[in-house]
């Protein structure tokens, strides 16, 4: 089923007030519900969305703040490698724990998983804040905290993505996905504005304390949200997808008495991608692209210190430009015309130019503008492809698929952090910018190949529908 042009008018179910009203009053209530944003007319989704804003903003604030603290204060010799090691610690758990994450998301209630990891992240941040307040923590302790926080986030992100169908109606999935991806952009924007500035004014202790408050606040919001789990599967539903096991059940409840037993639904991650060859090729292209795009988080502090000669406010400006662009891209990504692969190829090409230009023009407004363009490309591509995958991947495979998607796309992140961090101690940050831009071009060309531009009928139909 293809997505409607705007946030799913007419499909939201407004509980309570309009249930027993007459036709006129019910129509008025329905019209008001259709006009309201999804986060307002669906309170549970709104609460989870706000919780996602808090937890991902805390994670990004910690990354930005500590990365700048390493480059500007903590490490004088080889700051590039030290920053690269830190970013590798922040990205490794999502890759290494993918099978564990997939099993946990498929087995346990999603609300419990989200709430638990948010509480654990808050506890880790609080412990680091106390340690830093009493006595400056060694760099190894900061790395360990980063690893623990990244482990929590590795469970949180795919679980949240898998939970979208439990929070919204089918016709609202693309809108909900846009909100979810825009949250990552909001997190990047908030972390950019607060991370480096907080660590300069309040140190690591203040930074970690702020993260702890945000994580625990997210846990409270998620605990109060209502997820549609097993009780949603009933005979009152008129869609065959209502008993597809999207809530973690085996889909056998509510089946006719004479129906054959449901086939085993849990499959290995390799089998999931083997049955989705076009999706697998797309993920490979973006994995290669991520090797160069994600290096921007290592390059920005080095570029700020060595080329622009700025401080925390400059880091905040550049990171905010990247986050604001990604936010705008997540909001407007569903409007991109054409198939996702074609749109993705153009966006990667534009991103290559945007990332390379600061290597040629070292002016603060130019660099900020380029990062905004690069962020827009990343956000727009993400919302198109994640919404597409939400519709193409069978419901029973979603926990495993989104965990492996995060792992596949994240497989290049630790490597990129280490390579560009090490190279940052040997090469000028301007040279690193040129390397980033040139490295994106092969991935853009591969994504535009005819084998990816002419997908299967199902992929083609969903792609065209999602673009409208």
Coordinates of N, CA and C in Angstrom, one line a residue, residues 216-360:
X216 N 16.8 10.0 31.8 CA 15.8 9.6 32.8 C 14.5 10.2 32.4
X217 N 14.5 11.5 31.9 CA 13.2 12.0 31.5 C 12.6 11.3 30.3
X218 N 13.4 10.8 29.4 CA 12.9 9.9 28.3 C 12.3 8.7 28.8
X219 N 13.0 8.0 29.8 CA 12.4 6.8 30.4 C 11.0 7.0 31.0
X220 N 10.8 8.1 31.6 CA 9.5 8.4 32.2 C 8.4 8.6 31.1
X221 N 8.8 9.3 30.0 CA 7.8 9.5 28.9 C 7.5 8.2 28.3
X222 N 8.4 7.3 28.0 CA 8.2 6.1 27.4 C 7.4 5.1 28.3
X223 N 7.6 5.2 29.6 CA 6.9 4.3 30.5 C 5.4 4.7 30.5
X224 N 5.0 5.9 30.2 CA 3.6 6.3 30.2 C 3.0 6.1 28.8
X225 N 3.7 5.7 27.8 CA 3.1 5.6 26.5 C 2.4 4.2 26.3
X226 N 1.5 4.2 25.4 CA 0.7 3.0 25.2 C 1.1 2.3 23.9
X227 N 1.6 1.2 23.9 CA 2.0 0.4 22.7 C 0.9 -0.6 22.4
X228 N 0.6 -0.8 21.1 CA -0.3 -1.8 20.7 C 0.4 -3.1 20.5
X229 N 0.3 -4.0 21.5 CA 1.0 -5.2 21.4 C 0.1 -6.3 21.0
X230 N 0.2 -7.5 21.7 CA -0.6 -8.6 21.4 C -2.1 -8.4 21.4
X231 N -2.7 -7.5 22.3 CA -4.1 -7.3 22.2 C -4.6 -6.7 20.9
X232 N -3.7 -6.1 20.1 CA -4.2 -5.5 18.8 C -4.6 -6.6 17.9
X233 N -4.0 -7.8 18.0 CA -4.3 -8.9 17.1 C -5.6 -9.5 17.4
X234 N -6.7 -9.2 16.7 CA -8.0 -9.7 17.0 C -8.8 -9.9 15.7
X235 N -9.9 -10.5 15.8 CA -10.7 -10.8 14.7 C -11.5 -9.6 14.2
X236 N -11.5 -8.5 14.9 CA -12.2 -7.3 14.5 C -11.4 -6.6 13.4
X237 N -10.2 -6.8 13.2 CA -9.4 -6.2 12.2 C -9.8 -6.7 10.8
X238 N -9.8 -5.8 9.9 CA -10.2 -6.2 8.5 C -9.0 -6.3 7.6
X239 N -7.8 -6.2 8.1 CA -6.7 -6.3 7.3 C -5.9 -7.5 7.6
X240 N -5.5 -8.2 6.6 CA -4.7 -9.4 6.8 C -3.4 -9.2 7.5
X241 N -2.9 -7.9 7.4 CA -1.7 -7.6 8.1 C -1.8 -7.4 9.6
X242 N -3.1 -7.4 10.1 CA -3.3 -7.3 11.5 C -2.8 -8.5 12.3
X243 N -2.6 -9.6 11.7 CA -2.2 -10.8 12.4 C -0.9 -11.2 11.8
X244 N 0.0 -10.3 11.5 CA 1.3 -10.6 10.8 C 2.4 -10.8 11.8
X245 N 2.1 -10.7 13.1 CA 3.2 -10.9 14.1 C 4.0 -9.6 14.3
X246 N 3.6 -8.5 13.9 CA 4.4 -7.3 14.1 C 4.6 -6.9 15.5
X247 N 3.8 -7.5 16.4 CA 4.0 -7.2 17.8 C 4.8 -8.2 18.5
X248 N 5.4 -9.1 17.8 CA 6.3 -10.1 18.4 C 5.6 -11.4 18.6
X249 N 4.3 -11.5 18.3 CA 3.6 -12.8 18.4 C 3.8 -13.6 17.2
X250 N 3.4 -14.9 17.2 CA 3.7 -15.8 16.1 C 2.5 -15.7 15.0
X251 N 1.5 -14.8 15.3 CA 0.5 -14.6 14.3 C -0.6 -15.7 14.4
X252 N -0.5 -16.7 15.3 CA -1.4 -17.8 15.3 C -2.7 -17.5 16.0
X253 N -2.7 -16.4 16.9 CA -3.9 -16.1 17.6 C -5.0 -15.5 16.7
X254 N -6.2 -15.9 16.9 CA -7.3 -15.4 16.1 C -7.4 -16.0 14.7
X255 N -6.6 -17.0 14.4 CA -6.7 -17.7 13.1 C -7.9 -18.7 13.2
X256 N -8.5 -18.9 12.0 CA -9.6 -19.9 12.0 C -9.2 -21.2 12.5
X257 N -10.2 -21.9 13.1 CA -9.9 -23.2 13.7 C -9.3 -24.2 12.8
X258 N -9.7 -24.2 11.5 CA -9.2 -25.2 10.6 C -8.0 -24.8 9.9
X259 N -7.4 -23.6 10.2 CA -6.3 -23.1 9.4 C -5.0 -23.9 9.8
X260 N -4.1 -24.0 8.9 CA -2.9 -24.7 9.1 C -2.0 -23.9 10.1
X261 N -1.2 -24.6 10.8 CA -0.3 -23.8 11.8 C 0.6 -22.8 11.0
X262 N 0.8 -21.7 11.6 CA 1.7 -20.7 11.0 C 3.1 -21.2 10.9
X263 N 3.7 -20.9 9.8 CA 5.1 -21.3 9.6 C 6.0 -20.5 10.5
X264 N 7.2 -21.1 10.9 CA 8.1 -20.4 11.7 C 8.5 -19.0 11.1
X265 N 8.5 -18.0 11.9 CA 8.6 -16.6 11.3 C 10.0 -16.1 11.5
X266 N 10.7 -16.5 12.6 CA 12.0 -15.9 12.9 C 13.1 -16.5 12.0
X267 N 13.8 -15.6 11.3 CA 14.8 -16.0 10.3 C 16.1 -15.4 10.7
X268 N 17.2 -15.9 10.2 CA 18.5 -15.3 10.4 C 18.6 -14.0 9.7
X269 N 19.5 -13.2 10.2 CA 19.7 -11.9 9.5 C 20.2 -12.0 8.1
X270 N 21.1 -13.0 7.9 CA 21.6 -13.3 6.5 C 20.5 -13.7 5.6
X271 N 19.6 -14.5 6.1 CA 18.4 -14.9 5.2 C 17.5 -13.7 4.9
X272 N 17.3 -12.8 5.8 CA 16.5 -11.7 5.6 C 17.0 -10.9 4.4
X273 N 18.3 -10.6 4.4 CA 18.9 -9.8 3.4 C 19.0 -10.6 2.1
X274 N 19.2 -11.9 2.2 CA 19.3 -12.7 1.0 C 18.0 -12.7 0.2
X275 N 16.8 -12.6 0.9 CA 15.5 -12.6 0.3 C 15.2 -11.2 -0.2
X276 N 16.0 -10.2 0.1 CA 15.7 -8.8 -0.3 C 17.0 -8.3 -1.1
X277 N 17.3 -8.8 -2.3 CA 18.5 -8.4 -2.9 C 18.6 -7.0 -3.3
X278 N 17.5 -6.3 -3.7 CA 17.6 -4.9 -4.0 C 17.9 -4.1 -2.8
X279 N 17.3 -4.4 -1.7 CA 17.5 -3.8 -0.4 C 19.0 -4.0 0.0
X280 N 19.5 -5.2 -0.2 CA 20.9 -5.5 0.2 C 21.8 -4.6 -0.5
X281 N 21.6 -4.4 -1.8 CA 22.5 -3.6 -2.6 C 22.5 -2.2 -2.2
X282 N 21.3 -1.7 -1.9 CA 21.2 -0.3 -1.5 C 21.9 -0.1 -0.2
X283 N 21.8 -1.1 0.8 CA 22.5 -1.0 2.0 C 24.0 -1.0 1.8
X284 N 24.5 -1.8 0.9 CA 25.9 -1.8 0.6 C 26.4 -0.5 0.1
X285 N 25.6 0.2 -0.8 CA 26.0 1.5 -1.3 C 26.1 2.5 -0.2
X286 N 25.2 2.5 0.7 CA 25.2 3.5 1.7 C 26.2 3.2 2.8
X287 N 26.6 1.9 3.0 CA 27.7 1.5 3.9 C 29.0 2.1 3.4
X288 N 29.2 2.0 2.1 CA 30.4 2.6 1.5 C 30.4 4.1 1.6
X289 N 29.2 4.7 1.4 CA 29.1 6.2 1.5 C 29.4 6.6 3.0
X290 N 28.9 5.8 3.9 CA 29.1 6.2 5.3 C 30.6 6.2 5.7
X291 N 31.4 5.5 5.0 CA 32.8 5.5 5.4 C 33.4 6.9 5.2
X292 N 32.8 7.7 4.4 CA 33.3 9.1 4.1 C 32.4 10.2 4.8
X293 N 31.0 9.9 4.8 CA 30.1 10.9 5.4 C 30.3 11.0 6.9
X294 N 30.4 9.9 7.6 CA 30.4 10.0 9.0 C 31.8 10.5 9.6
X295 N 32.8 10.5 8.7 CA 34.1 11.1 9.1 C 33.9 12.6 9.5
X296 N 32.8 13.2 9.1 CA 32.6 14.6 9.3 C 32.7 14.9 10.8
X297 N 32.2 14.0 11.6 CA 32.2 14.2 13.1 C 33.6 14.2 13.7
X298 N 34.6 13.6 13.0 CA 36.0 13.7 13.4 C 36.6 14.9 12.8
X299 N 36.2 15.2 11.6 CA 36.9 16.3 10.9 C 36.5 17.7 11.5
X300 N 35.2 17.9 11.9 CA 34.7 19.2 12.4 C 35.6 19.7 13.5
X301 N 35.9 19.0 14.6 CA 36.7 19.6 15.6 C 38.1 19.9 15.2
X302 N 38.7 19.0 14.3 CA 40.0 19.3 13.8 C 40.1 20.5 12.9
X303 N 39.1 20.6 12.1 CA 39.0 21.8 11.2 C 38.8 23.1 11.9
X304 N 37.9 23.0 13.0 CA 37.7 24.2 13.8 C 39.0 24.7 14.5
X305 N 39.7 23.8 15.0 CA 40.9 24.2 15.8 C 42.1 24.6 14.8
X306 N 42.3 23.8 13.8 CA 43.5 24.0 12.9 C 43.3 25.0 11.8
X307 N 42.1 25.0 11.2 CA 41.9 25.8 10.0 C 41.2 27.2 10.4
X308 N 40.1 27.1 11.1 CA 39.3 28.3 11.5 C 39.8 28.9 12.7
X309 N 40.6 28.2 13.5 CA 41.1 28.8 14.8 C 40.0 29.2 15.7
X310 N 38.9 28.5 15.7 CA 37.7 28.9 16.6 C 37.7 28.1 17.9
X311 N 36.6 28.3 18.6 CA 36.5 27.6 19.9 C 35.1 26.8 19.9
X312 N 34.6 26.6 21.1 CA 33.4 25.9 21.2 C 32.2 26.4 20.5
X313 N 32.1 27.8 20.4 CA 31.0 28.4 19.6 C 31.1 28.1 18.1
X314 N 32.3 28.0 17.6 CA 32.4 27.6 16.2 C 32.0 26.2 16.0
X315 N 32.4 25.3 16.9 CA 32.0 23.9 16.8 C 30.5 23.8 16.8
X316 N 29.9 24.6 17.7 CA 28.4 24.6 17.8 C 27.8 25.1 16.6
X317 N 28.3 26.1 15.9 CA 27.8 26.6 14.7 C 27.8 25.6 13.6
X318 N 29.0 24.9 13.4 CA 29.1 23.9 12.4 C 28.3 22.7 12.6
X319 N 28.2 22.2 13.8 CA 27.4 21.1 14.1 C 25.9 21.4 14.0
X320 N 25.6 22.7 14.4 CA 24.2 23.1 14.3 C 23.8 23.2 12.8
X321 N 24.7 23.6 12.0 CA 24.4 23.7 10.5 C 24.1 22.3 10.0
X322 N 24.9 21.4 10.4 CA 24.7 20.0 9.9 C 23.4 19.5 10.4
X323 N 23.1 19.7 11.7 CA 21.9 19.2 12.2 C 20.6 19.8 11.7
X324 N 20.7 21.2 11.5 CA 19.5 21.9 10.9 C 19.3 21.4 9.5
X325 N 20.3 21.2 8.7 CA 20.1 20.7 7.3 C 19.5 19.3 7.4
X326 N 20.0 18.4 8.3 CA 19.4 17.1 8.4 C 18.0 17.1 8.8
X327 N 17.6 18.0 9.7 CA 16.2 18.2 10.1 C 15.3 18.6 8.9
X328 N 15.8 19.6 8.2 CA 15.0 20.0 7.0 C 14.9 18.9 6.0
X329 N 16.0 18.1 5.8 CA 15.9 17.0 4.9 C 14.9 15.9 5.3
X330 N 14.9 15.6 6.6 CA 14.0 14.6 7.1 C 12.5 15.1 6.9
X331 N 12.3 16.4 7.0 CA 10.9 16.9 6.9 C 10.5 16.9 5.4
X332 N 11.4 17.2 4.5 CA 11.1 17.3 3.1 C 11.4 16.1 2.3
X333 N 12.0 15.1 2.9 CA 12.5 14.0 2.1 C 11.4 13.2 1.4
X334 N 10.2 13.1 2.0 CA 9.2 12.4 1.3 C 8.7 13.0 0.1
X335 N 9.0 14.3 -0.1 CA 8.6 15.0 -1.3 C 9.5 14.9 -2.5
X336 N 10.7 14.3 -2.3 CA 11.6 14.1 -3.4 C 11.0 13.3 -4.5
X337 N 11.1 13.8 -5.8 CA 10.5 13.0 -6.9 C 11.4 11.9 -7.3
X338 N 10.8 10.9 -8.0 CA 11.5 9.8 -8.6 C 11.7 8.7 -7.6
X339 N 12.3 7.6 -8.1 CA 12.6 6.4 -7.3 C 13.6 6.7 -6.2
X340 N 13.6 6.1 -5.1 CA 14.5 6.3 -4.0 C 16.0 6.2 -4.5
X341 N 16.3 5.2 -5.3 CA 17.7 5.0 -5.8 C 18.2 6.2 -6.6
X342 N 17.3 6.7 -7.5 CA 17.7 7.9 -8.3 C 17.9 9.1 -7.4
X343 N 16.9 9.3 -6.5 CA 17.0 10.5 -5.6 C 18.2 10.4 -4.7
X344 N 18.5 9.1 -4.3 CA 19.7 8.9 -3.4 C 21.0 9.2 -4.2
X345 N 21.0 8.8 -5.4 CA 22.3 9.0 -6.2 C 22.5 10.5 -6.3
X346 N 21.5 11.3 -6.7 CA 21.6 12.7 -6.8 C 22.0 13.4 -5.5
X347 N 21.4 12.9 -4.4 CA 21.8 13.5 -3.1 C 23.2 13.2 -2.7
X348 N 23.7 12.0 -3.0 CA 25.1 11.6 -2.6 C 26.0 12.5 -3.5
X349 N 25.7 12.7 -4.7 CA 26.5 13.6 -5.5 C 26.6 15.0 -5.0
X350 N 25.4 15.5 -4.6 CA 25.4 16.9 -4.0 C 26.2 16.9 -2.7
X351 N 26.0 15.9 -1.9 CA 26.8 15.8 -0.7 C 28.3 15.8 -0.9
X352 N 28.7 15.1 -1.9 CA 30.1 15.0 -2.2 C 30.7 16.4 -2.5
X353 N 29.9 17.2 -3.2 CA 30.4 18.6 -3.5 C 30.4 19.4 -2.2
X354 N 29.3 19.3 -1.4 CA 29.2 20.0 -0.1 C 30.3 19.7 0.8
X355 N 30.7 18.4 0.9 CA 31.8 18.1 1.9 C 33.2 18.4 1.4
X356 N 33.4 18.5 0.0 CA 34.7 18.8 -0.5 C 35.0 20.3 -0.6
X357 N 33.9 21.1 -0.7 CA 34.2 22.5 -0.9 C 34.9 23.2 0.3
X358 N 34.7 22.8 1.6 CA 35.5 23.4 2.6 C 37.0 23.2 2.5
X359 N 37.4 22.1 1.7 CA 38.8 21.9 1.5 C 39.4 22.9 0.6
X360 N 38.5 23.7 -0.2 CA 39.0 24.7 -1.1 C 38.8 26.1 -0.6

